[in-house]
Amino acid sequence: MRWMKKMLVFLAGISVLFCAGSAFAESFSIEVPYAVHGGDWWSGLALSNTGTDPIDVVIRTYNSGDSVIVGELTLEPYSMETRLLPGFFTKKPYPTADGGRVNLGISADGFYAKRDFKFTLFVGSPLGFSFQSYDHHDIRFDHE
């Protein structure tokens, strides 16, 4: 019985030692329902890390109903990565079907990813451009 207590304490210590780092990590994901790069249209992303810890970013497409990882990168502290949309497709070629339209999923993992990860989607044509900025905000509902 005594050896079981020692084993339990040992296993608890091991789990604390190996799991402590990930216990404080955050994950932030958002879906961008429409981006396009083809014909007269272009899109770009500006990904930024405003914090002191690295953030791992994964970019997926959902065009055919399947989630496909098309790019991965690490944003170092206080850094920004800006490219035209095909430049982020490092694992798969950018799709040209459907006029280059894509549905994106962007996720960020890091100690303070919800606070520090932000990105902007730019979409343009010869007639002009627009942009949409994304970051994480907790929504709180006050009930009476």
Coordinates of N, CA and C in Angstrom, one line a residue:
M1 N 0.8 -1.2 0.0 CA 0.0 0.0 0.0 C 0.9 1.3 0.0
R2 N 2.0 1.2 0.7 CA 2.9 2.3 0.8 C 3.5 2.7 -0.5
W3 N 3.9 1.6 -1.3 CA 4.5 1.9 -2.6 C 3.5 2.5 -3.6
M4 N 2.2 2.2 -3.4 CA 1.1 2.8 -4.3 C 1.1 4.3 -4.0
K5 N 1.2 4.7 -2.7 CA 1.2 6.2 -2.4 C 2.4 6.9 -3.1
K6 N 3.5 6.2 -3.0 CA 4.7 6.8 -3.6 C 4.6 6.9 -5.1
M7 N 4.0 5.8 -5.7 CA 3.8 5.8 -7.1 C 2.9 6.9 -7.5
L8 N 1.8 7.1 -6.8 CA 0.8 8.2 -7.1 C 1.5 9.6 -7.0
V9 N 2.3 9.8 -5.9 CA 3.0 11.1 -5.8 C 3.9 11.3 -7.0
F10 N 4.6 10.2 -7.3 CA 5.6 10.3 -8.5 C 4.9 10.6 -9.8
L11 N 3.8 9.9 -10.0 CA 3.0 10.2 -11.3 C 2.4 11.6 -11.3
A12 N 1.9 12.1 -10.1 CA 1.4 13.4 -10.1 C 2.5 14.5 -10.3
G13 N 3.7 14.2 -9.8 CA 4.8 15.1 -10.0 C 5.2 15.1 -11.5
I14 N 5.3 13.9 -12.1 CA 5.6 13.9 -13.6 C 4.6 14.6 -14.4
S15 N 3.3 14.4 -14.1 CA 2.3 15.1 -14.9 C 2.3 16.6 -14.7
V16 N 2.6 17.1 -13.5 CA 2.8 18.5 -13.3 C 4.0 19.0 -14.1
L17 N 5.1 18.3 -14.1 CA 6.3 18.7 -14.7 C 6.1 18.8 -16.2
F18 N 5.5 17.8 -16.8 CA 5.4 17.7 -18.3 C 4.2 18.5 -18.8
C19 N 3.2 18.8 -18.0 CA 2.0 19.4 -18.5 C 1.8 20.8 -18.1
A20 N 2.7 21.3 -17.3 CA 2.6 22.7 -16.8 C 2.7 23.7 -17.9
G21 N 3.5 23.6 -18.9 CA 3.6 24.6 -20.0 C 2.4 24.7 -20.8
S22 N 1.7 23.6 -21.1 CA 0.6 23.7 -22.0 C -0.7 24.1 -21.2
A23 N -0.6 24.1 -19.9 CA -1.8 24.4 -19.1 C -2.2 25.9 -19.2
F24 N -1.2 26.7 -19.6 CA -1.5 28.2 -19.7 C -1.6 28.7 -21.1
A25 N -1.4 27.8 -22.1 CA -1.5 28.2 -23.5 C -3.0 28.4 -23.9
E26 N -3.1 29.4 -24.8 CA -4.5 29.7 -25.3 C -4.5 29.4 -26.8
S27 N -5.7 29.2 -27.3 CA -6.0 29.0 -28.7 C -7.0 29.9 -29.2
F28 N -6.9 30.5 -30.3 CA -7.8 31.4 -30.9 C -8.0 31.0 -32.4
S29 N -9.2 30.8 -32.8 CA -9.6 30.4 -34.1 C -10.7 31.3 -34.7
I30 N -10.6 31.6 -35.9 CA -11.7 32.3 -36.6 C -11.8 31.9 -38.0
E31 N -13.0 31.9 -38.6 CA -13.2 31.6 -39.9 C -13.4 32.9 -40.8
V32 N -12.7 32.9 -41.9 CA -12.9 34.0 -42.8 C -13.7 33.4 -44.0
P33 N -15.0 33.8 -44.1 CA -15.9 33.1 -45.0 C -15.6 33.4 -46.5
Y34 N -14.9 34.5 -46.8 CA -14.7 34.8 -48.2 C -13.4 35.6 -48.4
A35 N -12.5 35.1 -49.2 CA -11.3 35.8 -49.7 C -11.1 35.3 -51.1
V36 N -10.5 36.2 -51.9 CA -10.4 35.9 -53.4 C -9.0 36.4 -53.9
H37 N -8.4 35.6 -54.8 CA -7.2 36.0 -55.4 C -7.2 35.4 -56.8
G38 N -7.6 36.2 -57.8 CA -7.7 35.7 -59.2 C -8.5 36.7 -60.0
G39 N -8.2 36.6 -61.3 CA -8.9 37.6 -62.2 C -8.4 39.0 -61.9
D40 N -9.3 39.9 -61.7 CA -9.0 41.3 -61.3 C -8.9 41.5 -59.8
W41 N -9.1 40.4 -59.0 CA -9.2 40.5 -57.6 C -7.9 40.0 -56.9
W42 N -7.6 40.6 -55.8 CA -6.4 40.2 -55.0 C -6.8 40.2 -53.5
S43 N -6.2 39.4 -52.7 CA -6.4 39.4 -51.3 C -5.0 39.3 -50.6
G44 N -4.9 39.8 -49.4 CA -3.7 39.7 -48.7 C -4.0 39.6 -47.2
L45 N -3.1 39.1 -46.4 CA -3.2 39.0 -45.0 C -2.1 39.7 -44.3
A46 N -2.3 40.4 -43.2 CA -1.3 40.9 -42.3 C -1.6 40.3 -40.9
L47 N -0.7 39.4 -40.5 CA -0.8 38.7 -39.2 C 0.2 39.3 -38.3
S48 N -0.3 39.6 -37.0 CA 0.6 40.3 -36.1 C 0.6 39.6 -34.7
N49 N 1.7 39.7 -34.1 CA 1.9 39.3 -32.7 C 2.3 40.5 -31.9
T50 N 1.4 41.0 -31.0 CA 1.8 42.2 -30.2 C 2.3 41.9 -28.8
G51 N 2.6 40.6 -28.6 CA 3.1 40.2 -27.3 C 4.5 39.8 -27.2
T52 N 4.9 39.2 -26.0 CA 6.3 38.9 -25.8 C 6.6 37.4 -26.0
D53 N 5.6 36.6 -26.4 CA 5.8 35.2 -26.6 C 5.5 34.8 -28.0
P54 N 6.1 33.8 -28.6 CA 5.8 33.4 -30.0 C 4.4 32.8 -30.1
I55 N 3.8 33.0 -31.3 CA 2.5 32.4 -31.5 C 2.6 31.6 -32.8
D56 N 2.1 30.4 -32.7 CA 2.0 29.5 -33.9 C 0.7 29.6 -34.6
V57 N 0.8 29.9 -35.9 CA -0.4 30.1 -36.7 C -0.6 29.0 -37.7
V58 N -1.8 28.5 -37.9 CA -2.2 27.5 -38.9 C -3.3 28.1 -39.7
I59 N -3.1 28.0 -41.0 CA -4.1 28.4 -42.0 C -4.7 27.2 -42.7
R60 N -6.0 27.1 -42.7 CA -6.7 26.0 -43.4 C -7.7 26.6 -44.4
T61 N -8.1 25.7 -45.4 CA -9.2 26.0 -46.3 C -10.3 25.0 -46.0
Y62 N -11.5 25.4 -46.3 CA -12.7 24.6 -46.1 C -13.5 24.5 -47.4
N63 N -12.9 24.7 -48.5 CA -13.7 24.8 -49.8 C -14.5 23.6 -50.1
S64 N -13.9 22.4 -50.0 CA -14.6 21.2 -50.4 C -15.3 20.5 -49.2
G65 N -15.4 21.2 -48.1 CA -16.0 20.6 -46.9 C -15.0 20.0 -46.0
D66 N -13.8 19.7 -46.5 CA -12.7 19.2 -45.7 C -11.8 20.3 -45.3
S67 N -11.3 20.1 -44.1 CA -10.3 21.0 -43.5 C -8.9 20.6 -44.0
V68 N -8.3 21.5 -44.8 CA -7.0 21.2 -45.3 C -6.0 22.3 -44.8
I69 N -4.9 21.8 -44.2 CA -3.9 22.8 -43.8 C -3.1 23.2 -45.0
V70 N -3.1 24.5 -45.3 CA -2.4 25.1 -46.4 C -1.1 25.9 -46.0
G71 N -1.0 26.2 -44.8 CA 0.2 27.0 -44.4 C 0.3 27.0 -42.8
E72 N 1.6 27.1 -42.4 CA 1.9 27.2 -41.0 C 3.1 28.1 -40.8
L73 N 3.1 28.9 -39.7 CA 4.2 29.8 -39.5 C 4.2 30.1 -38.0
T74 N 5.3 30.6 -37.5 CA 5.5 31.1 -36.1 C 5.7 32.6 -36.2
L75 N 4.9 33.4 -35.5 CA 5.1 34.8 -35.3 C 5.9 35.0 -34.1
E76 N 7.1 35.6 -34.3 CA 8.0 35.9 -33.1 C 7.4 37.1 -32.4
P77 N 7.8 37.3 -31.1 CA 7.3 38.4 -30.4 C 7.4 39.8 -31.1
Y78 N 6.4 40.6 -31.0 CA 6.3 41.9 -31.6 C 6.7 41.9 -33.1
S79 N 6.1 40.9 -33.8 CA 6.4 40.8 -35.3 C 5.1 40.8 -36.1
M80 N 5.2 41.0 -37.4 CA 4.1 41.0 -38.3 C 4.6 40.3 -39.6
E81 N 3.7 39.5 -40.2 CA 3.9 38.9 -41.4 C 2.8 39.3 -42.4
T82 N 3.2 39.9 -43.5 CA 2.3 40.5 -44.5 C 2.6 39.9 -45.9
R83 N 1.6 39.3 -46.5 CA 1.8 38.7 -47.8 C 0.5 38.7 -48.6
L84 N 0.6 38.6 -49.9 CA -0.6 38.3 -50.7 C -1.1 36.9 -50.3
L85 N -2.3 36.6 -50.4 CA -2.9 35.4 -49.9 C -2.1 34.1 -50.5
P86 N -1.8 34.0 -51.7 CA -1.1 32.8 -52.2 C 0.2 32.6 -51.5
G87 N 0.8 33.7 -51.0 CA 2.1 33.6 -50.3 C 2.0 32.8 -48.9
F88 N 0.8 32.7 -48.4 CA 0.6 32.0 -47.1 C 0.3 30.5 -47.4
F89 N 0.1 30.1 -48.7 CA -0.2 28.7 -49.0 C 1.2 28.0 -49.3
T90 N 1.9 27.6 -48.2 CA 3.2 27.0 -48.3 C 3.1 25.5 -48.3
K91 N 2.0 24.9 -48.0 CA 1.9 23.4 -48.0 C 1.1 22.9 -49.2
K92 N 0.2 23.8 -49.7 CA -0.6 23.4 -50.9 C -0.6 24.6 -51.8
P93 N -0.8 24.3 -53.1 CA -0.9 25.4 -54.1 C -2.2 26.2 -53.9
Y94 N -2.2 27.5 -54.2 CA -3.4 28.3 -54.1 C -4.4 27.8 -55.1
P95 N -5.7 27.6 -54.8 CA -6.6 27.0 -55.7 C -7.1 28.1 -56.7
T96 N -7.1 27.7 -58.0 CA -7.6 28.6 -59.0 C -9.0 28.4 -59.5
A97 N -9.6 27.3 -59.0 CA -11.0 27.0 -59.3 C -11.9 28.1 -58.6
D98 N -13.1 28.2 -59.1 CA -14.1 29.2 -58.6 C -13.5 30.6 -58.6
G99 N -12.7 31.0 -59.5 CA -12.1 32.3 -59.6 C -11.2 32.6 -58.5
G100 N -10.6 31.6 -57.8 CA -9.7 31.9 -56.7 C -10.3 32.2 -55.4
R101 N -11.6 31.9 -55.3 CA -12.3 32.2 -54.0 C -12.0 31.1 -53.0
V102 N -11.7 31.4 -51.7 CA -11.4 30.5 -50.7 C -12.2 30.9 -49.4
N103 N -12.4 29.9 -48.6 CA -13.0 30.0 -47.2 C -11.8 29.6 -46.3
L104 N -11.4 30.5 -45.4 CA -10.2 30.3 -44.6 C -10.5 30.1 -43.1
G105 N -9.8 29.2 -42.5 CA -9.8 29.1 -41.1 C -8.4 29.4 -40.6
I106 N -8.3 30.4 -39.7 CA -7.0 30.8 -39.1 C -7.0 30.6 -37.6
S107 N -6.0 29.8 -37.1 CA -5.9 29.5 -35.7 C -4.5 30.0 -35.2
A108 N -4.5 30.4 -34.0 CA -3.3 30.9 -33.3 C -3.2 30.2 -32.0
D109 N -2.0 29.7 -31.7 CA -1.8 29.0 -30.4 C -0.5 29.7 -29.7
G110 N -0.7 30.0 -28.5 CA 0.4 30.6 -27.7 C 0.0 31.0 -26.3
F111 N 0.9 31.4 -25.5 CA 0.5 31.7 -24.1 C -0.5 32.8 -24.0
Y112 N -0.5 33.8 -24.8 CA -1.5 34.8 -24.7 C -2.1 35.1 -26.1
A113 N -2.4 34.0 -26.9 CA -2.8 34.2 -28.3 C -4.1 35.0 -28.4
K114 N -5.0 34.8 -27.5 CA -6.2 35.6 -27.5 C -6.0 37.1 -27.4
R115 N -5.0 37.5 -26.6 CA -4.7 38.9 -26.4 C -3.8 39.4 -27.5
D116 N -2.8 38.7 -27.9 CA -1.8 39.2 -28.7 C -1.9 39.0 -30.2
F117 N -2.7 38.0 -30.7 CA -2.8 37.7 -32.1 C -3.9 38.6 -32.7
K118 N -3.5 39.2 -33.8 CA -4.5 40.0 -34.6 C -4.1 39.8 -36.1
F119 N -5.2 40.0 -36.9 CA -4.9 39.9 -38.4 C -5.9 40.8 -39.1
T120 N -5.4 41.2 -40.3 CA -6.2 42.0 -41.2 C -6.3 41.3 -42.5
L121 N -7.5 41.2 -43.1 CA -7.7 40.7 -44.5 C -7.9 41.9 -45.4
F122 N -7.1 42.0 -46.4 CA -7.3 43.0 -47.5 C -7.8 42.4 -48.7
V123 N -8.8 43.0 -49.4 CA -9.4 42.5 -50.6 C -9.4 43.7 -51.6
G124 N -8.9 43.6 -52.8 CA -8.9 44.7 -53.7 C -9.1 44.3 -55.2
S125 N -9.4 45.3 -56.0 CA -9.5 45.2 -57.4 C -9.0 46.5 -58.0
P126 N -9.0 46.6 -59.4 CA -8.6 47.9 -59.9 C -9.5 49.1 -59.5
L127 N -10.7 48.8 -59.0 CA -11.6 49.8 -58.6 C -11.4 50.3 -57.1
G128 N -10.6 49.6 -56.4 CA -10.4 50.0 -55.0 C -10.1 48.8 -54.1
F129 N -10.1 49.0 -52.8 CA -9.9 47.9 -51.9 C -10.6 48.2 -50.6
S130 N -10.7 47.1 -49.8 CA -11.3 47.2 -48.4 C -10.5 46.3 -47.5
F131 N -10.7 46.4 -46.2 CA -10.1 45.5 -45.3 C -11.0 45.3 -44.1
Q132 N -10.7 44.2 -43.5 CA -11.4 43.7 -42.3 C -10.4 43.3 -41.2
S133 N -10.4 43.8 -40.0 CA -9.5 43.5 -39.0 C -10.2 42.5 -38.0
Y134 N -9.4 41.5 -37.5 CA -9.9 40.5 -36.6 C -9.0 40.4 -35.4
D135 N -9.6 40.3 -34.2 CA -8.9 40.0 -33.0 C -9.9 39.3 -32.1
H136 N -9.5 38.9 -30.9 CA -10.3 38.1 -30.0 C -10.9 39.1 -29.0
H137 N -12.2 39.0 -28.8 CA -12.9 39.7 -27.7 C -13.9 38.8 -27.0
D138 N -13.8 38.6 -25.7 CA -14.8 37.8 -25.0 C -16.1 38.6 -25.0
I139 N -17.1 37.9 -25.3 CA -18.4 38.6 -25.2 C -19.1 38.2 -23.9
R140 N -19.6 39.3 -23.2 CA -20.2 39.1 -21.9 C -21.6 39.6 -22.0
F141 N -22.5 38.7 -21.6 CA -23.9 39.1 -21.6 C -24.4 39.3 -20.1
D142 N -24.9 40.4 -19.8 CA -25.4 40.7 -18.5 C -26.9 40.4 -18.5
H143 N -27.3 39.5 -17.6 CA -28.7 39.2 -17.5 C -29.3 39.9 -16.3
E144 N -30.6 40.3 -16.5 CA -31.3 41.0 -15.4 C -32.1 40.0 -14.6

